[in-house]
Amino acid sequence: MVDLQKLNKERIFLGNLTAKDDGKKVVVAGWLYDSRDLGKIRFALLRDISGEIQVTATKGEVKEDIFKAMTSVSRESVVVISGIVKKSDKAPLGREIFPEGFEILAKAEQPLPIDVSDFSKTELPKRLDYRFLDLHRRRAQAIFKIQSTMMQAYREYMVKNSGIEANFPSIISSSSEGGTELYQLKYFEKNAFLSQSCQLYKQMLACSVEKVFAVFTVWRAEKHNTVRHLNESRQFDYEQAFADEFVVMDVLGKVVQYIISEVLRINKSELTILGLKLRIPTVKYLTFMEANALAKKHKIKIDESDLSGEVEKKLGELYPDTILFVHDWPLKGKPFYIMPKGDGLSCGFDALYNGMEITSGGQRVHLPDLLIERLKAKGLNPKNFESYINSFRFGSPPHSGWGMGVERLTMQVLGLNNIREAVLFPRDRDRLTP
Ligand code: AMO
């Protein structure tokens, strides 16, 4: 049995090996993922979360059982190796280790159910069935290391800018984004729902603490299966008092730029694994009418109150690497909580990035009578929103905010063609496990 406490003290991560370690005896651990038998000499590749190394064993120079194990241990088995590490021009990764100790911690059963190479030939649905094994792949690991940087960068930026991080209830009594798409559940004697968004709560909070942000999980019972929708997703939420939609669009542009600059700084090797060259996006503003006029010019059919996927795609082609704010959105196309602007327009906006919506937001209705009017106009019953409406009766400043899909942002920044690649354990119409 390996002493795991000792291993934790002694072990060196492969990504931390430097020229200073050449000639030294080290202890490394990870997954064996490839081996070659050239007769008297055997090679294997070892991978841990930080990097890789070639393991080299020559017959007669290493213990016989280690020499045997080099090619007999099944792929993706977990091993601890101690040995001398040396720089090598011939080794594919520039360094190799000559094993003196070799312990198998866990054997991987064969055959492996999916192809775990970087450019896996296994189709996405099957990879997701075995997501735990899919996550042995460096490309999958790279995506989630980058997503982790994004989450950290979001929090960092918001805290630096006086934001207060909040947690909101996930069980709610009425819809916040329209009557459909709700998962209903029993809450003792009452009916309740899983939250579609923290919209109403972040507004109530901004009216006292001014700048509030959250990383919030939302559930939407949309029946369609698309490459851009999930039934459970996460949002970067933001809400700010004494602000109109232009103030919060500016915050959004800056936070996305910061997130991407942090990915560029921290995730160089992950970007190399994914073969990506990222650029910090610029920011551009268009009215809804201007956006549709551009689409019309390119002979794309337009919708009166929304931008179709086709229009979003064309705008992405016209403005690559740009956070494109489309504002002055038709009131008809925005939820009840968005402030009207007159002439059938609203203070609502969407942000597009590389051809897809990543965010929507706007200035909110903070006036109780107008809120009741807007609820009715959307066919909703103000009685179901009483506590929300009443929260604006005792000194609530004008305020604005937005919600940005964490998986959508990851997908668009990394150029993934299916949103499921950007979520560890996706929940969609057909998937409830793993
Ligand atoms: P909206 O419903 O537009 O707005 O959602 C905000 C952002 O969340 C992402 N998103 C999704 N991602 C994956 N699967 C889904 N089913 C899904 N639905 C939404 C998108 C979208 O732009 N409360 C408002 C925001 C606000 O005004 O503050 C809201 O939820 O990237």
Short mmCIF file of C-alpha atoms and ligand atoms in Angstrom, two decimals:
data_model
loop_
_atom_site.label_atom_id
_atom_site.label_comp_id
_atom_site.label_asym_id
_atom_site.label_seq_id
_atom_site.Cartn_x
_atom_site.Cartn_y
_atom_site.Cartn_z
CA MET A 1 0.00 0.00 0.00
CA VAL A 2 1.30 3.41 -0.92
CA ASP A 3 1.60 5.86 1.94
CA LEU A 4 -0.50 8.67 0.45
CA GLN A 5 0.59 11.25 3.01
CA LYS A 6 4.26 10.54 2.19
CA LEU A 7 3.45 10.59 -1.52
CA ASN A 8 1.84 14.01 -1.18
CA LYS A 9 4.98 15.38 0.45
CA GLU A 10 7.43 13.81 -2.01
CA ARG A 11 5.58 13.90 -5.28
CA ILE A 12 6.56 16.38 -7.93
CA PHE A 13 4.03 17.43 -10.56
CA LEU A 14 5.26 16.78 -14.08
CA GLY A 15 4.57 20.33 -15.18
CA ASN A 16 6.90 21.60 -12.43
CA LEU A 17 9.97 19.61 -13.53
CA THR A 18 12.73 21.94 -14.71
CA ALA A 19 16.35 21.72 -15.81
CA LYS A 20 17.24 21.95 -12.10
CA ASP A 21 15.75 18.49 -11.57
CA ASP A 22 17.89 16.80 -14.24
CA GLY A 23 19.84 13.95 -12.71
CA LYS A 24 17.75 14.00 -9.53
CA LYS A 25 15.69 11.17 -8.10
CA VAL A 26 12.03 12.16 -8.11
CA VAL A 27 8.65 10.64 -7.30
CA VAL A 28 5.88 11.16 -9.84
CA ALA A 29 2.35 9.82 -10.15
CA GLY A 30 -0.34 9.74 -12.78
CA TRP A 31 -1.92 7.75 -15.59
CA LEU A 32 0.03 5.61 -18.06
CA TYR A 33 -1.38 6.27 -21.47
CA ASP A 34 0.87 4.85 -24.10
CA SER A 35 3.66 2.31 -24.35
CA ARG A 36 6.08 1.00 -26.94
CA ASP A 37 8.16 -2.15 -26.89
CA LEU A 38 11.38 -2.00 -28.91
CA GLY A 39 12.74 -5.30 -27.59
CA LYS A 40 15.49 -4.40 -25.17
CA ILE A 41 14.07 -0.96 -24.49
CA ARG A 42 10.55 -0.06 -23.48
CA PHE A 43 8.84 3.34 -23.32
CA ALA A 44 5.66 4.49 -21.67
CA LEU A 45 4.06 7.91 -21.36
CA LEU A 46 2.90 9.15 -18.00
CA ARG A 47 0.42 12.01 -17.62
CA ASP A 48 -0.71 13.96 -14.58
CA ILE A 49 -2.92 17.06 -14.44
CA SER A 50 0.05 19.36 -15.03
CA GLY A 51 2.04 17.64 -17.78
CA GLU A 52 3.59 14.50 -19.21
CA ILE A 53 6.86 12.60 -19.24
CA GLN A 54 8.37 9.63 -21.05
CA VAL A 55 9.29 6.66 -18.88
CA THR A 56 12.25 4.72 -20.32
CA ALA A 57 13.37 1.26 -19.21
CA THR A 58 16.26 -0.78 -20.63
CA LYS A 59 16.43 -4.55 -20.08
CA GLY A 60 19.11 -5.47 -17.62
CA GLU A 61 19.34 -1.94 -16.28
CA VAL A 62 16.01 -1.94 -14.44
CA LYS A 63 14.43 -4.54 -12.21
CA GLU A 64 12.82 -7.28 -14.31
CA ASP A 65 9.33 -6.73 -12.84
CA ILE A 66 9.46 -3.03 -13.76
CA PHE A 67 10.62 -3.87 -17.27
CA LYS A 68 7.65 -6.26 -17.63
CA ALA A 69 5.16 -3.82 -16.17
CA MET A 70 6.17 -1.13 -18.66
CA THR A 71 4.18 -2.72 -21.45
CA SER A 72 1.83 -5.03 -19.58
CA VAL A 73 0.08 -2.39 -17.48
CA SER A 74 -3.18 -1.44 -19.15
CA ARG A 75 -3.67 2.02 -20.61
CA GLU A 76 -5.00 4.68 -18.19
CA SER A 77 -3.89 2.66 -15.15
CA VAL A 78 -2.69 4.72 -12.21
CA VAL A 79 0.95 4.37 -11.15
CA VAL A 80 3.52 5.91 -8.83
CA ILE A 81 7.05 5.95 -10.22
CA SER A 82 10.30 6.88 -8.55
CA GLY A 83 13.41 7.28 -10.62
CA ILE A 84 16.06 9.52 -12.09
CA VAL A 85 14.83 12.28 -14.34
CA LYS A 86 16.98 13.43 -17.27
CA LYS A 87 16.81 15.91 -20.09
CA SER A 88 16.51 14.13 -23.42
CA ASP A 89 16.45 15.49 -26.93
CA LYS A 90 14.94 12.24 -28.19
CA ALA A 91 12.03 12.03 -25.75
CA PRO A 92 8.90 13.60 -27.24
CA LEU A 93 8.50 15.85 -24.21
CA GLY A 94 12.17 16.79 -23.80
CA ARG A 95 12.64 14.84 -20.56
CA GLU A 96 12.48 11.22 -19.48
CA ILE A 97 12.50 9.26 -16.26
CA PHE A 98 14.39 6.02 -15.63
CA PRO A 99 12.28 4.07 -13.15
CA GLU A 100 13.69 2.50 -10.00
CA GLY A 101 10.35 2.05 -8.24
CA PHE A 102 7.07 1.34 -10.00
CA GLU A 103 3.83 0.79 -8.14
CA ILE A 104 0.41 0.23 -9.65
CA LEU A 105 -2.32 1.95 -7.63
CA ALA A 106 -5.30 1.11 -9.82
CA LYS A 107 -5.58 -0.93 -13.00
CA ALA A 108 -7.85 0.33 -15.75
CA GLU A 109 -10.15 -2.35 -17.14
CA GLN A 110 -9.80 -3.05 -20.86
CA PRO A 111 -11.04 -2.33 -23.41
CA LEU A 112 -11.61 1.32 -22.54
CA PRO A 113 -15.18 2.25 -23.53
CA ILE A 114 -14.08 5.45 -25.31
CA ASP A 115 -11.08 6.76 -27.17
CA VAL A 116 -9.18 8.93 -24.68
CA SER A 117 -6.68 10.40 -27.10
CA ASP A 118 -6.63 14.17 -27.61
CA PHE A 119 -8.51 13.98 -30.89
CA SER A 120 -10.92 11.31 -29.70
CA LYS A 121 -12.74 9.43 -32.42
CA THR A 122 -15.62 8.72 -30.04
CA GLU A 123 -18.76 10.79 -30.70
CA LEU A 124 -19.77 13.37 -28.08
CA PRO A 125 -22.86 11.54 -26.65
CA LYS A 126 -20.79 8.45 -25.90
CA ARG A 127 -17.96 10.53 -24.45
CA LEU A 128 -20.53 12.16 -22.17
CA ASP A 129 -21.83 8.73 -21.09
CA TYR A 130 -18.28 8.14 -19.82
CA ARG A 131 -17.49 11.75 -18.89
CA PHE A 132 -15.34 10.64 -15.93
CA LEU A 133 -13.03 8.88 -18.40
CA ASP A 134 -13.39 11.58 -21.06
CA LEU A 135 -11.86 13.89 -18.45
CA HIS A 136 -8.60 11.92 -18.70
CA ARG A 137 -8.21 13.66 -22.08
CA ARG A 138 -5.98 16.70 -22.09
CA ARG A 139 -8.38 18.65 -24.33
CA ALA A 140 -11.28 18.12 -21.95
CA GLN A 141 -9.06 19.04 -18.99
CA ALA A 142 -7.90 22.18 -20.82
CA ILE A 143 -11.50 23.38 -21.31
CA PHE A 144 -12.33 23.08 -17.61
CA LYS A 145 -9.03 24.55 -16.43
CA ILE A 146 -9.83 27.57 -18.60
CA GLN A 147 -13.41 27.70 -17.31
CA SER A 148 -12.03 27.67 -13.76
CA THR A 149 -9.84 30.69 -14.65
CA MET A 150 -12.91 32.43 -16.08
CA MET A 151 -14.93 31.93 -12.90
CA GLN A 152 -12.05 33.12 -10.75
CA ALA A 153 -11.44 36.16 -12.98
CA TYR A 154 -15.14 37.08 -12.91
CA ARG A 155 -15.20 37.06 -9.12
CA GLU A 156 -11.92 38.93 -8.89
CA TYR A 157 -13.04 41.70 -11.22
CA MET A 158 -16.38 42.12 -9.50
CA VAL A 159 -14.93 42.21 -5.99
CA LYS A 160 -12.29 44.76 -7.06
CA ASN A 161 -15.14 46.91 -8.36
CA SER A 162 -17.02 46.92 -5.07
CA GLY A 163 -19.37 44.09 -5.95
CA ILE A 164 -20.83 41.93 -3.19
CA GLU A 165 -21.12 38.22 -3.99
CA ALA A 166 -24.53 36.84 -3.17
CA ASN A 167 -26.28 33.48 -2.90
CA PHE A 168 -29.94 33.31 -3.83
CA PRO A 169 -32.66 30.70 -3.38
CA SER A 170 -32.94 27.99 -6.01
CA ILE A 171 -36.52 27.17 -5.02
CA ILE A 172 -38.96 29.89 -6.04
CA SER A 173 -42.70 30.47 -5.93
CA SER A 174 -43.25 32.15 -9.30
CA SER A 175 -41.61 32.48 -12.68
CA SER A 176 -39.13 35.27 -13.36
CA GLU A 177 -38.61 34.80 -17.07
CA GLY A 178 -42.17 34.16 -18.33
CA GLY A 179 -44.70 31.44 -17.63
CA THR A 180 -43.16 28.48 -19.47
CA GLU A 181 -39.95 26.50 -19.08
CA LEU A 182 -40.38 25.81 -15.35
CA TYR A 183 -39.61 22.64 -13.44
CA GLN A 184 -42.32 22.21 -10.88
CA LEU A 185 -41.77 20.54 -7.54
CA LYS A 186 -43.68 19.83 -4.35
CA TYR A 187 -42.76 22.12 -1.48
CA PHE A 188 -44.69 20.62 1.45
CA GLU A 189 -48.32 21.68 0.85
CA LYS A 190 -47.45 24.17 -1.89
CA ASN A 191 -46.23 24.03 -5.46
CA ALA A 192 -42.83 25.52 -6.09
CA PHE A 193 -40.37 25.73 -8.98
CA LEU A 194 -36.67 25.43 -9.65
CA SER A 195 -35.21 28.87 -10.31
CA GLN A 196 -34.94 30.00 -13.94
CA SER A 197 -32.81 32.94 -12.87
CA CYS A 198 -32.00 34.97 -9.76
CA GLN A 199 -33.45 38.01 -11.52
CA LEU A 200 -35.97 39.15 -8.93
CA TYR A 201 -33.64 38.55 -6.00
CA LYS A 202 -30.60 40.28 -7.46
CA GLN A 203 -32.78 43.32 -8.16
CA MET A 204 -34.09 43.42 -4.59
CA LEU A 205 -30.53 43.16 -3.29
CA ALA A 206 -29.06 45.83 -5.60
CA CYS A 207 -31.66 48.22 -4.17
CA SER A 208 -29.82 48.08 -0.86
CA VAL A 209 -26.22 47.02 -1.47
CA GLU A 210 -25.87 48.76 -4.87
CA LYS A 211 -23.52 46.38 -6.72
CA VAL A 212 -24.23 42.69 -6.49
CA PHE A 213 -22.98 39.67 -8.41
CA ALA A 214 -23.50 35.93 -8.36
CA VAL A 215 -22.55 32.72 -10.10
CA PHE A 216 -25.96 31.13 -10.13
CA THR A 217 -27.31 27.81 -11.44
CA VAL A 218 -30.56 28.04 -13.43
CA TRP A 219 -33.01 25.40 -14.64
CA ARG A 220 -35.09 25.72 -17.76
CA ALA A 221 -37.46 22.98 -18.89
CA GLU A 222 -37.03 23.77 -22.56
CA LYS A 223 -37.96 20.68 -24.52
CA HIS A 224 -35.79 21.28 -27.56
CA ASN A 225 -32.33 19.76 -27.85
CA THR A 226 -29.92 22.20 -29.48
CA VAL A 227 -26.16 22.75 -29.53
CA ARG A 228 -26.61 26.02 -27.58
CA HIS A 229 -29.16 25.15 -24.88
CA LEU A 230 -28.90 23.22 -21.64
CA ASN A 231 -31.66 22.45 -19.15
CA GLU A 232 -29.33 23.25 -16.28
CA SER A 233 -26.82 26.02 -16.81
CA ARG A 234 -24.88 28.60 -14.87
CA GLN A 235 -24.99 32.36 -15.14
CA PHE A 236 -22.67 35.18 -14.22
CA ASP A 237 -25.23 37.64 -12.85
CA TYR A 238 -24.73 41.32 -12.15
CA GLU A 239 -26.97 44.11 -10.88
CA GLN A 240 -26.15 47.73 -10.09
CA ALA A 241 -28.16 50.57 -8.53
CA PHE A 242 -28.13 54.12 -9.94
CA ALA A 243 -27.29 52.72 -13.37
CA ASP A 244 -28.91 52.57 -16.79
CA GLU A 245 -28.27 49.86 -19.38
CA PHE A 246 -25.23 51.68 -20.82
CA VAL A 247 -23.50 51.74 -17.44
CA VAL A 248 -23.86 47.98 -17.04
CA MET A 249 -22.96 47.25 -20.68
CA ASP A 250 -19.68 49.03 -19.97
CA VAL A 251 -19.12 46.81 -16.91
CA LEU A 252 -19.89 43.73 -19.00
CA GLY A 253 -17.44 44.70 -21.75
CA LYS A 254 -14.70 45.27 -19.20
CA VAL A 255 -15.30 42.08 -17.22
CA VAL A 256 -15.26 39.92 -20.39
CA GLN A 257 -12.03 41.62 -21.49
CA TYR A 258 -10.54 40.95 -18.04
CA ILE A 259 -11.66 37.30 -18.09
CA ILE A 260 -10.02 36.75 -21.48
CA SER A 261 -6.83 38.56 -20.47
CA GLU A 262 -6.58 36.25 -17.44
CA VAL A 263 -7.07 33.17 -19.63
CA LEU A 264 -4.27 34.47 -21.87
CA ARG A 265 -2.03 35.01 -18.84
CA ILE A 266 -2.75 31.80 -16.92
CA ASN A 267 -3.72 29.20 -19.51
CA LYS A 268 -0.99 29.37 -22.17
CA SER A 269 -0.43 25.61 -22.22
CA GLU A 270 -4.18 24.84 -22.28
CA LEU A 271 -4.62 27.21 -25.23
CA THR A 272 -1.77 25.39 -27.00
CA ILE A 273 -3.44 22.02 -26.33
CA LEU A 274 -6.66 23.41 -27.85
CA GLY A 275 -4.75 25.02 -30.73
CA LEU A 276 -6.22 28.45 -29.99
CA LYS A 277 -4.95 31.97 -30.44
CA LEU A 278 -7.21 34.22 -28.38
CA ARG A 279 -7.51 37.96 -28.71
CA ILE A 280 -8.90 40.38 -26.18
CA PRO A 281 -12.18 41.48 -27.78
CA THR A 282 -13.11 45.02 -28.62
CA VAL A 283 -16.55 46.46 -27.85
CA LYS A 284 -19.14 47.74 -30.31
CA TYR A 285 -22.65 49.12 -29.89
CA LEU A 286 -25.51 48.81 -32.41
CA THR A 287 -29.20 49.52 -32.03
CA PHE A 288 -31.58 46.65 -32.74
CA MET A 289 -32.67 48.51 -35.86
CA GLU A 290 -29.10 48.92 -37.07
CA ALA A 291 -28.39 45.22 -36.46
CA ASN A 292 -31.44 44.18 -38.44
CA ALA A 293 -30.63 46.64 -41.23
CA LEU A 294 -27.23 44.95 -41.57
CA ALA A 295 -28.91 41.55 -41.72
CA LYS A 296 -31.35 42.82 -44.36
CA LYS A 297 -28.44 44.10 -46.42
CA HIS A 298 -27.11 40.53 -46.41
CA LYS A 299 -30.54 39.22 -47.42
CA ILE A 300 -31.22 37.51 -44.09
CA LYS A 301 -34.83 37.28 -42.96
CA ILE A 302 -35.42 39.34 -39.84
CA ASP A 303 -37.76 39.10 -36.89
CA GLU A 304 -39.52 42.15 -35.42
CA SER A 305 -38.65 41.55 -31.79
CA ASP A 306 -35.70 39.13 -31.67
CA LEU A 307 -32.45 38.37 -33.47
CA SER A 308 -32.49 34.96 -35.16
CA GLY A 309 -29.53 32.60 -34.91
CA GLU A 310 -28.78 33.39 -38.54
CA VAL A 311 -28.60 37.13 -37.84
CA GLU A 312 -26.38 36.53 -34.79
CA LYS A 313 -24.06 34.42 -36.95
CA LYS A 314 -23.81 37.09 -39.65
CA LEU A 315 -23.09 39.79 -37.05
CA GLY A 316 -20.31 37.55 -35.68
CA GLU A 317 -18.79 37.36 -39.17
CA LEU A 318 -19.00 41.13 -39.58
CA TYR A 319 -17.57 41.85 -36.13
CA PRO A 320 -15.18 39.04 -35.11
CA ASP A 321 -13.53 39.13 -31.67
CA THR A 322 -16.02 41.79 -30.62
CA ILE A 323 -18.45 42.04 -27.76
CA LEU A 324 -21.36 43.36 -29.74
CA PHE A 325 -24.05 45.14 -27.73
CA VAL A 326 -27.42 45.30 -29.45
CA HIS A 327 -29.52 47.82 -27.51
CA ASP A 328 -32.78 49.75 -27.89
CA TRP A 329 -34.43 46.35 -28.16
CA PRO A 330 -38.15 46.21 -29.02
CA LEU A 331 -40.19 46.13 -25.79
CA LYS A 332 -42.22 43.22 -27.18
CA GLY A 333 -39.13 41.02 -27.19
CA LYS A 334 -38.05 41.65 -23.59
CA PRO A 335 -39.39 40.39 -20.23
CA PHE A 336 -41.77 42.35 -17.99
CA TYR A 337 -39.00 43.66 -15.74
CA ILE A 338 -37.27 45.63 -18.53
CA MET A 339 -37.88 49.39 -18.52
CA PRO A 340 -39.83 50.78 -21.52
CA LYS A 341 -38.19 53.57 -23.51
CA GLY A 342 -41.09 54.79 -25.64
CA ASP A 343 -41.82 54.20 -29.33
CA GLY A 344 -42.16 50.47 -28.69
CA LEU A 345 -38.52 50.27 -27.60
CA SER A 346 -36.99 49.20 -24.31
CA CYS A 347 -33.88 49.70 -22.19
CA GLY A 348 -33.02 46.05 -22.81
CA PHE A 349 -30.03 44.66 -24.70
CA ASP A 350 -28.31 41.47 -25.73
CA ALA A 351 -24.55 40.98 -26.02
CA LEU A 352 -23.26 38.78 -28.80
CA TYR A 353 -19.81 37.30 -29.06
CA ASN A 354 -18.42 35.57 -32.14
CA GLY A 355 -21.87 34.98 -33.56
CA MET A 356 -23.95 34.00 -30.54
CA GLU A 357 -25.87 35.63 -27.68
CA ILE A 358 -23.89 35.34 -24.46
CA THR A 359 -25.77 37.87 -22.32
CA SER A 360 -29.03 39.69 -21.96
CA GLY A 361 -29.86 42.53 -19.63
CA GLY A 362 -31.13 46.06 -19.30
CA GLN A 363 -32.50 48.74 -17.05
CA ARG A 364 -35.28 47.41 -14.82
CA VAL A 365 -38.70 48.75 -13.90
CA HIS A 366 -38.29 50.05 -10.34
CA LEU A 367 -41.67 51.81 -10.17
CA PRO A 368 -44.42 49.59 -8.65
CA ASP A 369 -47.31 50.96 -10.75
CA LEU A 370 -45.38 50.62 -14.00
CA LEU A 371 -44.30 47.12 -12.97
CA ILE A 372 -47.94 46.08 -12.47
CA GLU A 373 -48.76 47.52 -15.90
CA ARG A 374 -45.88 45.64 -17.54
CA LEU A 375 -46.81 42.34 -15.85
CA LYS A 376 -50.37 42.69 -17.13
CA ALA A 377 -49.13 43.60 -20.61
CA LYS A 378 -47.21 40.28 -20.62
CA GLY A 379 -50.31 38.36 -19.52
CA LEU A 380 -48.93 37.71 -16.03
CA ASN A 381 -50.88 38.07 -12.80
CA PRO A 382 -49.41 40.80 -10.52
CA LYS A 383 -50.80 38.86 -7.51
CA ASN A 384 -48.12 36.21 -8.12
CA PHE A 385 -45.41 38.88 -7.87
CA GLU A 386 -46.69 40.75 -4.82
CA SER A 387 -43.60 40.45 -2.63
CA TYR A 388 -41.38 41.45 -5.57
CA ILE A 389 -43.54 44.50 -6.43
CA ASN A 390 -43.75 45.55 -2.77
CA SER A 391 -39.97 45.45 -2.46
CA PHE A 392 -39.85 48.56 -4.65
CA ARG A 393 -42.22 50.62 -2.48
CA PHE A 394 -39.78 51.79 0.18
CA GLY A 395 -36.94 53.60 -1.51
CA SER A 396 -35.68 51.69 -4.53
CA PRO A 397 -33.26 53.44 -6.88
CA PRO A 398 -33.26 52.92 -10.64
CA HIS A 399 -31.06 49.93 -11.43
CA SER A 400 -29.78 47.75 -14.26
CA GLY A 401 -28.05 44.44 -14.73
CA TRP A 402 -27.40 41.40 -16.86
CA GLY A 403 -26.97 37.64 -16.89
CA MET A 404 -24.24 35.93 -18.91
CA GLY A 405 -24.25 32.18 -19.60
CA VAL A 406 -21.06 30.62 -18.19
CA GLU A 407 -21.18 27.73 -20.67
CA ARG A 408 -22.13 30.03 -23.56
CA LEU A 409 -19.17 32.28 -22.80
CA THR A 410 -16.82 29.27 -22.53
CA MET A 411 -18.20 27.88 -25.79
CA GLN A 412 -17.74 31.13 -27.69
CA VAL A 413 -14.32 31.99 -26.29
CA LEU A 414 -13.00 28.51 -27.08
CA GLY A 415 -14.86 28.08 -30.37
CA LEU A 416 -16.60 24.85 -29.23
CA ASN A 417 -19.34 23.67 -31.54
CA ASN A 418 -21.58 22.15 -28.86
CA ILE A 419 -22.37 23.72 -25.48
CA ARG A 420 -22.17 20.28 -23.85
CA GLU A 421 -18.38 20.40 -24.33
CA ALA A 422 -18.40 23.37 -21.92
CA VAL A 423 -20.20 21.69 -19.02
CA LEU A 424 -18.77 18.86 -16.96
CA PHE A 425 -21.98 16.90 -16.50
CA PRO A 426 -24.61 18.25 -18.91
CA ARG A 427 -28.32 18.10 -18.23
CA ASP A 428 -30.28 18.08 -21.45
CA ARG A 429 -33.58 16.61 -22.66
CA ASP A 430 -32.13 13.09 -22.73
CA ARG A 431 -29.39 13.17 -20.14
CA LEU A 432 -29.67 12.80 -16.39
CA THR A 433 -26.53 10.73 -15.75
CA PRO A 434 -23.64 10.77 -15.05
P1 AMO B 1 -31.60 35.09 -20.38
O1 AMO B 1 -32.75 34.17 -20.26
O2 AMO B 1 -31.40 35.73 -21.72
O3 AMO B 1 -31.71 36.28 -19.34
O4 AMO B 1 -30.28 34.32 -19.96
C1 AMO B 1 -29.06 34.99 -19.83
C2 AMO B 1 -27.95 34.23 -20.54
O5 AMO B 1 -27.86 32.91 -20.03
C3 AMO B 1 -27.56 31.99 -21.06
N1 AMO B 1 -28.66 31.01 -21.19
C4 AMO B 1 -28.49 29.69 -21.45
N2 AMO B 1 -27.40 28.96 -21.64
C5 AMO B 1 -27.57 27.66 -21.90
N3 AMO B 1 -28.77 27.04 -21.96
C6 AMO B 1 -29.90 27.73 -21.77
N4 AMO B 1 -31.08 27.10 -21.81
C7 AMO B 1 -29.80 29.14 -21.50
N5 AMO B 1 -30.69 30.12 -21.27
C8 AMO B 1 -29.98 31.24 -21.08
C9 AMO B 1 -27.38 32.81 -22.33
C10 AMO B 1 -28.19 34.05 -22.03
O6 AMO B 1 -27.76 35.17 -22.75
N6 AMO B 1 -32.51 37.25 -15.97
C11 AMO B 1 -32.05 37.48 -17.31
C12 AMO B 1 -30.75 38.23 -17.36
C13 AMO B 1 -30.82 39.65 -16.87
O7 AMO B 1 -31.58 40.45 -17.45
O8 AMO B 1 -30.15 39.98 -15.88
C14 AMO B 1 -31.91 36.15 -18.01
O9 AMO B 1 -31.87 35.09 -17.42
O10 AMO B 1 -26.01 33.14 -22.45
#
